[in-house]
GROMACS .gro file of C-alpha atoms in nm:
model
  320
    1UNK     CA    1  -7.010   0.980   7.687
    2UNK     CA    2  -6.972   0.691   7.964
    3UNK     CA    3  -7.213   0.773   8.248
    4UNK     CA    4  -7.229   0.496   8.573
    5UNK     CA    5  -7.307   0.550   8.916
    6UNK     CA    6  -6.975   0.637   9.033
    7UNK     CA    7  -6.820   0.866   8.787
    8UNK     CA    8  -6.877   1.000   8.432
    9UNK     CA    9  -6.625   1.002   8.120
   10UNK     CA   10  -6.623   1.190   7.785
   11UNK     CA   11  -6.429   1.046   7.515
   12UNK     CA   12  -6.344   1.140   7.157
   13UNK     CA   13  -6.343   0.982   6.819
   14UNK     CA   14  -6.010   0.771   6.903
   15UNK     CA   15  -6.152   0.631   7.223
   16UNK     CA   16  -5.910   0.889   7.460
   17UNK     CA   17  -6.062   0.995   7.772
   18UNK     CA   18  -6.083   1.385   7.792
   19UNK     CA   19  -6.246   1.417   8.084
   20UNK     CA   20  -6.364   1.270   8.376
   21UNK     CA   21  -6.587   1.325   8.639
   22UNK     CA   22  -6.566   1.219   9.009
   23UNK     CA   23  -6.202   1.183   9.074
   24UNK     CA   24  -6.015   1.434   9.309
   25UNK     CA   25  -5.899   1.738   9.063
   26UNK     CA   26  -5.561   1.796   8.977
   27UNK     CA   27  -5.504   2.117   9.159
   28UNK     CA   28  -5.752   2.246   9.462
   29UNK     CA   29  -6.039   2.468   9.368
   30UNK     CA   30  -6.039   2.802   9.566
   31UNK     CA   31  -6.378   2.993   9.602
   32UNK     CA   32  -6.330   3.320   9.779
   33UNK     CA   33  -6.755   3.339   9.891
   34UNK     CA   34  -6.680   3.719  10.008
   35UNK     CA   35  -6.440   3.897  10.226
   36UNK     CA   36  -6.483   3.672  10.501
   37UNK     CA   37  -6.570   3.320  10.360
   38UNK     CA   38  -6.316   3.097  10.166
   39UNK     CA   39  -6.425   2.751  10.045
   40UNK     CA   40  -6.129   2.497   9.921
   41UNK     CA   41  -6.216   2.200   9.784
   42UNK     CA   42  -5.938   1.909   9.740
   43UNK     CA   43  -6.119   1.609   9.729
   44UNK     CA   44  -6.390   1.436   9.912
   45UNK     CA   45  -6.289   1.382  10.224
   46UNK     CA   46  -6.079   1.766  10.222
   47UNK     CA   47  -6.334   1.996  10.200
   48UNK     CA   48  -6.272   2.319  10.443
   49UNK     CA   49  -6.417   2.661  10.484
   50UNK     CA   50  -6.267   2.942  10.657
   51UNK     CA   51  -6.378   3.222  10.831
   52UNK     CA   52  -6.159   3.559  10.900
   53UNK     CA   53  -6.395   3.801  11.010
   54UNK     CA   54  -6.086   4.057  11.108
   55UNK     CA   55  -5.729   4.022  11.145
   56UNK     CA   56  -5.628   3.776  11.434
   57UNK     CA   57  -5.981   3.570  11.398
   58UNK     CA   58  -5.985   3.285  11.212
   59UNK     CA   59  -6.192   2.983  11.206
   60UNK     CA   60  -6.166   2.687  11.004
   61UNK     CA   61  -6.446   2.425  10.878
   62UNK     CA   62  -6.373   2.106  10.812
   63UNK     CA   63  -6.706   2.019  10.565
   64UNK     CA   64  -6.497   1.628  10.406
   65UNK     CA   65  -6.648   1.356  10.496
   66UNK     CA   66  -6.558   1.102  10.729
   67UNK     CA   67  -6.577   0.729  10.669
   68UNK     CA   68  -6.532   0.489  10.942
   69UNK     CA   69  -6.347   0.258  10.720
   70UNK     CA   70  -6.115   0.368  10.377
   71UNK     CA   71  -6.029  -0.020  10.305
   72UNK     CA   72  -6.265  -0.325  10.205
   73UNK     CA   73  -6.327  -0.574  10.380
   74UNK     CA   74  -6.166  -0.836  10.144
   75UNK     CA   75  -5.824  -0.644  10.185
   76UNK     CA   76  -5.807  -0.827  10.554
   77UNK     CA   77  -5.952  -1.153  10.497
   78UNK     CA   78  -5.796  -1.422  10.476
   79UNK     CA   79  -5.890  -1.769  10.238
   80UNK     CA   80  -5.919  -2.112  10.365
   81UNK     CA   81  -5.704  -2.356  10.167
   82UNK     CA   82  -5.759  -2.704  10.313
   83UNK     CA   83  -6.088  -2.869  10.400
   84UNK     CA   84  -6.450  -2.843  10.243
   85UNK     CA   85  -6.453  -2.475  10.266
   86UNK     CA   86  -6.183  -2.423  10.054
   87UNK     CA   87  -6.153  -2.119   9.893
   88UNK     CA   88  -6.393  -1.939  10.136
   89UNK     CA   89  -6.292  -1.587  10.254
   90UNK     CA   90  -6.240  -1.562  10.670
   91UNK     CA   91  -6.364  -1.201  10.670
   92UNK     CA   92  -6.148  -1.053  11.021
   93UNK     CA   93  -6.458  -0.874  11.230
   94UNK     CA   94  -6.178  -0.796  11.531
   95UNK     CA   95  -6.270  -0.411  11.467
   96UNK     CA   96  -6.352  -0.151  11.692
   97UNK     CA   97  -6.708  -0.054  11.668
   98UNK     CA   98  -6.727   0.361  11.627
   99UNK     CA   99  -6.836   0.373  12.000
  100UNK     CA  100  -6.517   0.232  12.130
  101UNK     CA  101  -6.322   0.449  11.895
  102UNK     CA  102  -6.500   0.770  12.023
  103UNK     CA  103  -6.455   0.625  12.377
  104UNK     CA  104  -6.040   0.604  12.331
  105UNK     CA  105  -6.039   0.928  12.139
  106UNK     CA  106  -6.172   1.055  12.450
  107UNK     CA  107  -5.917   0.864  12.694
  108UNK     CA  108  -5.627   0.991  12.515
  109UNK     CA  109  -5.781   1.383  12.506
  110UNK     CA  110  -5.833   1.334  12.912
  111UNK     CA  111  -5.467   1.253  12.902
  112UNK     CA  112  -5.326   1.496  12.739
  113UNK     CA  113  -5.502   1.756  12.921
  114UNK     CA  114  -5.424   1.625  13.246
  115UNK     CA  115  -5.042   1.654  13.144
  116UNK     CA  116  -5.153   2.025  13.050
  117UNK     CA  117  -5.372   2.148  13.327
  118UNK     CA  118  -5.419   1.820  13.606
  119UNK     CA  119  -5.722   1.865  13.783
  120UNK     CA  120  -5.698   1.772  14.169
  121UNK     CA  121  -5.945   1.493  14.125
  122UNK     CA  122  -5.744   1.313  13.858
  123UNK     CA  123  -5.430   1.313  14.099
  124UNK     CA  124  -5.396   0.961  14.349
  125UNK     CA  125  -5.089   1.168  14.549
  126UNK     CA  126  -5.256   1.285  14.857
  127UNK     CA  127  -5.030   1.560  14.926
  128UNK     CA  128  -5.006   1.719  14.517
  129UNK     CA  129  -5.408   1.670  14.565
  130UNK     CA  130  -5.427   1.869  14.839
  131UNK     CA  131  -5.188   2.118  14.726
  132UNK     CA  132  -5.378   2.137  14.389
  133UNK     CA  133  -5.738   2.175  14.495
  134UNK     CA  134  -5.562   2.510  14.686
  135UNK     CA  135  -5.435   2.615  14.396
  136UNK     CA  136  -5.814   2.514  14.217
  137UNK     CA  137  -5.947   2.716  14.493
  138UNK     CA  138  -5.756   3.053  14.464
  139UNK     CA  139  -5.807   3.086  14.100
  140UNK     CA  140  -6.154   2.995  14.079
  141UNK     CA  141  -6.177   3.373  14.234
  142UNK     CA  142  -6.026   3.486  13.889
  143UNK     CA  143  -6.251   3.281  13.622
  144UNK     CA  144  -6.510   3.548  13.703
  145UNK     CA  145  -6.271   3.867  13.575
  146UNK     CA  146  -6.195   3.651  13.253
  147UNK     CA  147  -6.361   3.853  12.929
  148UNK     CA  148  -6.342   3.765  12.580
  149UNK     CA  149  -6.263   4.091  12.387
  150UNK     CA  150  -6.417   4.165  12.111
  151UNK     CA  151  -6.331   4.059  11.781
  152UNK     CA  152  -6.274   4.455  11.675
  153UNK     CA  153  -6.008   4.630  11.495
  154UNK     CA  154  -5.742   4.715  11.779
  155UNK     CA  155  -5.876   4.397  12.025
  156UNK     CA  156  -5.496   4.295  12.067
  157UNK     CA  157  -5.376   4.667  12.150
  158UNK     CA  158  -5.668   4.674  12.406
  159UNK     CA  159  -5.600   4.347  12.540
  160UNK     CA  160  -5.231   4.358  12.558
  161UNK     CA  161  -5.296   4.734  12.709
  162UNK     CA  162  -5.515   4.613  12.975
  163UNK     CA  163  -5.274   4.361  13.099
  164UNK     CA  164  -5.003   4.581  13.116
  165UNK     CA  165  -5.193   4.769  13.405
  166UNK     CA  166  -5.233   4.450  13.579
  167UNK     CA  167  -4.862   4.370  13.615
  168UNK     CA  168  -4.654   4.594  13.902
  169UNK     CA  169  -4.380   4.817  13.833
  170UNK     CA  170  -4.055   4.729  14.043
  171UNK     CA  171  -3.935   5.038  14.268
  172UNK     CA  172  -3.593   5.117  14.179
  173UNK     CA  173  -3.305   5.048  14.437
  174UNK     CA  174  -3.045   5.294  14.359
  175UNK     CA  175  -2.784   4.965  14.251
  176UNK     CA  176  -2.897   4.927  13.883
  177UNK     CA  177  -2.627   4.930  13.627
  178UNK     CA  178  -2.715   5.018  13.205
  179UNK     CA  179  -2.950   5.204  13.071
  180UNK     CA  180  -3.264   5.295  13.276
  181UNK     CA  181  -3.633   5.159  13.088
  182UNK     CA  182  -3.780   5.383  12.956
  183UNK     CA  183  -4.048   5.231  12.741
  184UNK     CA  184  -4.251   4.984  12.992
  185UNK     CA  185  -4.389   4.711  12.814
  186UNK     CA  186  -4.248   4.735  12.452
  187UNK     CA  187  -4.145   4.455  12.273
  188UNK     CA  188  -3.766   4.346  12.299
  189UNK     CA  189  -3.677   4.433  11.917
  190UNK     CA  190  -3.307   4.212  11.843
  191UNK     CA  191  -3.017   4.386  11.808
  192UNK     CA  192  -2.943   4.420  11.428
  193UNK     CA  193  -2.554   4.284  11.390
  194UNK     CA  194  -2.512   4.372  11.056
  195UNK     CA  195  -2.363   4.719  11.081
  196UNK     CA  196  -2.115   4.594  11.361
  197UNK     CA  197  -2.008   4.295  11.174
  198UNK     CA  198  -1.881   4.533  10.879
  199UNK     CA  199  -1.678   4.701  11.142
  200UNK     CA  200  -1.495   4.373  11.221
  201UNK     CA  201  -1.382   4.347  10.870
  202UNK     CA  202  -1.125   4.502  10.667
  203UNK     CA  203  -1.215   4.777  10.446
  204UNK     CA  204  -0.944   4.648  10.166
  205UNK     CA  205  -0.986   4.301  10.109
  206UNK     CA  206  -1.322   4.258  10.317
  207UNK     CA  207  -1.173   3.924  10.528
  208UNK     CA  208  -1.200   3.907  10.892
  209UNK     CA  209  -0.953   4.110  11.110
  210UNK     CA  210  -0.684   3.940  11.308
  211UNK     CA  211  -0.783   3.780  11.694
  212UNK     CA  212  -0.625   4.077  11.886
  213UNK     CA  213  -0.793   4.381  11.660
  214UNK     CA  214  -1.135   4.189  11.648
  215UNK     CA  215  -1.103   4.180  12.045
  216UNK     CA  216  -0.984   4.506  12.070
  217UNK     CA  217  -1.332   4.632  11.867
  218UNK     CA  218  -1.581   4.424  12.073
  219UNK     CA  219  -1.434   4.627  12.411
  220UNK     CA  220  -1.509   4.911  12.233
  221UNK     CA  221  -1.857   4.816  12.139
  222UNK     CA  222  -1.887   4.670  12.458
  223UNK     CA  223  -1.726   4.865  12.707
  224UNK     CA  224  -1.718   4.773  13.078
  225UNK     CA  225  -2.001   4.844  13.285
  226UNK     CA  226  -1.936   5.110  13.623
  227UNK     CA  227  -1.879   4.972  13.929
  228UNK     CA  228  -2.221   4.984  14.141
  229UNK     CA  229  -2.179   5.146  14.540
  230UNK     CA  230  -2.163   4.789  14.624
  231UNK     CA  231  -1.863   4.693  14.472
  232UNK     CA  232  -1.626   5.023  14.522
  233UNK     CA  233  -1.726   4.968  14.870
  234UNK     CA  234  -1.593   4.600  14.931
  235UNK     CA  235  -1.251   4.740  15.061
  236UNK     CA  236  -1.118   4.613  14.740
  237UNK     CA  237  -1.190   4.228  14.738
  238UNK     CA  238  -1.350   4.235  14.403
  239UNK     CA  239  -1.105   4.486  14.262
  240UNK     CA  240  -0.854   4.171  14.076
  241UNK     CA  241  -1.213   4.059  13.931
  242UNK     CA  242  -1.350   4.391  13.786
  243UNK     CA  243  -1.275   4.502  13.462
  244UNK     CA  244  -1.138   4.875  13.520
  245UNK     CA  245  -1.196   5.213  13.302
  246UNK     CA  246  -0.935   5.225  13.080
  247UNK     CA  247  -0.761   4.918  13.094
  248UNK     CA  248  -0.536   4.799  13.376
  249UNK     CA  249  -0.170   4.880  13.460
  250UNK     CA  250  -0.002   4.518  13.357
  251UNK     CA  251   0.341   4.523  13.547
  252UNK     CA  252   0.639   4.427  13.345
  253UNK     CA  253   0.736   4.055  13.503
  254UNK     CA  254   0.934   3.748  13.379
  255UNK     CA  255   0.729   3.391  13.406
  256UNK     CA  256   0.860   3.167  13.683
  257UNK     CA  257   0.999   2.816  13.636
  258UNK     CA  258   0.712   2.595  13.752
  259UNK     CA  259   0.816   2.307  13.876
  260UNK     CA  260   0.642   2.000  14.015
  261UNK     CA  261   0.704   1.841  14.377
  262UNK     CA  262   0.825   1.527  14.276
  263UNK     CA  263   1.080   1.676  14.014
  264UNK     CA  264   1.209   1.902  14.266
  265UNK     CA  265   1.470   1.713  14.349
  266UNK     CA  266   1.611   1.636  14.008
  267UNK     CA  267   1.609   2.011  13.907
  268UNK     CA  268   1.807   2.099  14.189
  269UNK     CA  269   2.065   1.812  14.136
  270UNK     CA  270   2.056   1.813  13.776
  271UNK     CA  271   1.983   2.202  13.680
  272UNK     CA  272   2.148   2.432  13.957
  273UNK     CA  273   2.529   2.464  14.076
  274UNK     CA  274   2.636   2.366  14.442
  275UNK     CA  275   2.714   2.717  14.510
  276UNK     CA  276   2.363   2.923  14.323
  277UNK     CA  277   2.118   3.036  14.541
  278UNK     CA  278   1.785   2.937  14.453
  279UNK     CA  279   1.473   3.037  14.605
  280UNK     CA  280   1.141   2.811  14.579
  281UNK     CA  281   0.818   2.939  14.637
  282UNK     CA  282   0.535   2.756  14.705
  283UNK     CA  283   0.184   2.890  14.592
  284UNK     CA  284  -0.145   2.814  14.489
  285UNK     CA  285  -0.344   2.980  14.227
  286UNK     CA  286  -0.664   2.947  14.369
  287UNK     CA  287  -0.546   3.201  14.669
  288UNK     CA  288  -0.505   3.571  14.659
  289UNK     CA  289  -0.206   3.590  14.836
  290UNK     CA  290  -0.080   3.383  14.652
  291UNK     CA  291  -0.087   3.501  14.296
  292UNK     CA  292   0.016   3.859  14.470
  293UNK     CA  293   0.338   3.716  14.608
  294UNK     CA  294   0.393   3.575  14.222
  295UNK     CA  295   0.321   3.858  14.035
  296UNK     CA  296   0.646   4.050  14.284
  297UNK     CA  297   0.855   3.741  14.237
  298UNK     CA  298   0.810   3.764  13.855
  299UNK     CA  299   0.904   4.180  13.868
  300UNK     CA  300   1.218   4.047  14.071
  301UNK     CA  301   1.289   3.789  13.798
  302UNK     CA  302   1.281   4.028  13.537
  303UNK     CA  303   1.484   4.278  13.723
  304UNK     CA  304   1.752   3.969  13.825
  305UNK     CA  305   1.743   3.859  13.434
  306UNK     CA  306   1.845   4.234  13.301
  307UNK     CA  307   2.120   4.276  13.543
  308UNK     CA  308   2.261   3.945  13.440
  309UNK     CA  309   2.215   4.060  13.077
  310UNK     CA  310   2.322   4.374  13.103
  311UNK     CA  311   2.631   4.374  13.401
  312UNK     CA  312   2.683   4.736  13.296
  313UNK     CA  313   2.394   4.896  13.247
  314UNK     CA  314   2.164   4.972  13.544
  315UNK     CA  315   1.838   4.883  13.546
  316UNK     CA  316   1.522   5.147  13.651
  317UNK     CA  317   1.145   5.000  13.682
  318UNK     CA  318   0.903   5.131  13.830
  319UNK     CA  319   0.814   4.854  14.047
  320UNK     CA  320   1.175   4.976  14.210
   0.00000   0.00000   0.00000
């Protein structure tokens, strides 16, 4: 046995250390003190105790200690190699004392609270200054209301209860659309996906369905939402925007040739006979009236293009 004034070491007949006191231990030491109290211990300078008196309390000890310096001196010092003090050490004393630490520490905490909650007098802006000390003002009124609850079993329930009955409840209008609340104040649980996802795969082979049946089972998971008053009322200027019940009536129609201005010319040179008729419209697809007036040119299209096809036959729509 090896005993100094820093640590302590046990060895055996063939000089091999087997233990040794005073360094940090290998794995932390956990002591649970009672149902309240645990002490951990990593090394000297991590050293903590915490305190849970009940669920959502807990307070934390930091019992390490705390050196002003974990280097030597020599590590920043630097040796003179020319002159009669050669080989003297230049020990570097540019340090800040522990004052002017604690003094910056302090700085930087005023800082970062002012970014958090700026306090009029901190603010050089005459008119935020003014505009904050109001604010300062009207909720000083409130700092008297402010209780701690007790640290008891159901203190969140109570709490969470109690400001509940603070907050208004909105009258209703008569123009909402869903579901009506019923629950006021419950937590918003997330919608578990896992059941509808299964329904967007195949029951065979378990791949993905195709684009058009995976559409087709999101409308019917998510089906449109009724018109409010609002809406039906609007003389029908919302009606090309609104999804309707059902599905809409698509009319049967044949794509126009779109054609730009400056190739107009060409087209009718190059594409169309001296004696064709040929009708150009001009629209815009940012305008009602517009894409109205193309979807009854592209029902004449089609009805043009079956005739041509079919000399014979006559040909019934219902757009007719």
């Amino acid at each position: 046995m090896i005993l100094t004034r820093e640590c302590g070491i046990i060895l055996d007949g063939k000089d091999a250390i087997i233990k040794r006191a005073g360094s940090p231990p290998a794995e932390p030491v956990t002591i649970y003190l009672n149902d309240s109290l645990v002490f951990n211990y990593r090394d000297r300078s991590s050293i903590s105790i915490k305190f849970a008196p009940c669920p959502g309390v807990l307070v934390d000890f930091a019992c390490g200690e705390c050196l002003r310096r974990t280097d030597s001196y020599f590590d920043h010092a630097q040796r003179v190699t020319e002159g009669p003090q050669r080989g003297k050490l230049l020990i570097d004393l540019d340090v800040p004392t522990l004052q002017q630490r604690q003094k910056r520490i302090e700085l930087n905490a005023l800082e970062k609270r002012s970014k958090a909650k700026p306090r009029s007098k901190d603010l050089a802006h005459d008119q935020i200054k003014q505009i904050v000390s109001t604010l300062e003002t009207k909720f000083d009124e409130y700092e008297g209301c402010r209780v701690t609850p007790a640290a008891d079993g159901n203190w969140r329930e109570k709490a969470h209860l109690q400001s509940l009955r603070e907050i208004p409840i909105l009258p209703v209008t008569g123009f909402e659309v869903g579901q009506v609340p019923t629950l006021f104040g419950s937590v918003v649980q997330a919608n578990d996906a896992s059941e509808t996802l299964k329904r967007l795969k195949n029951e065979f082979n378990g791949k993905w369905l195709g684009s058009v049946e995976i559409r087709k089972m999101i409308t019917q998971e998510n089906p449109g939402l009724p018109r409010t008053g609002s809406l039906t009322n609007a003389s029908g200027r919302y009606s090309q925007a609104l999804q309707v019940a059902g599905g809409g009536v698509k009319p049967a129609g044949e794509h126009l040739t779109t054609i730009s201005g400056s190739k107009l010319d060409s087209f009718l040179r190059d594409k169309c006979a001296n004696d064709e008729l040929v009708v150009v419209a001009c629209l815009r697809t940012d305008d009602r009236h517009s894409r109205a007036a193309e979807s009854m040119l592209e029902q004449v299209q089609f009805i043009l293009s079956e005739r041509t096809l079919n000399p014979g036959r006559p040909t019934t729509s219902s757009t007719e």
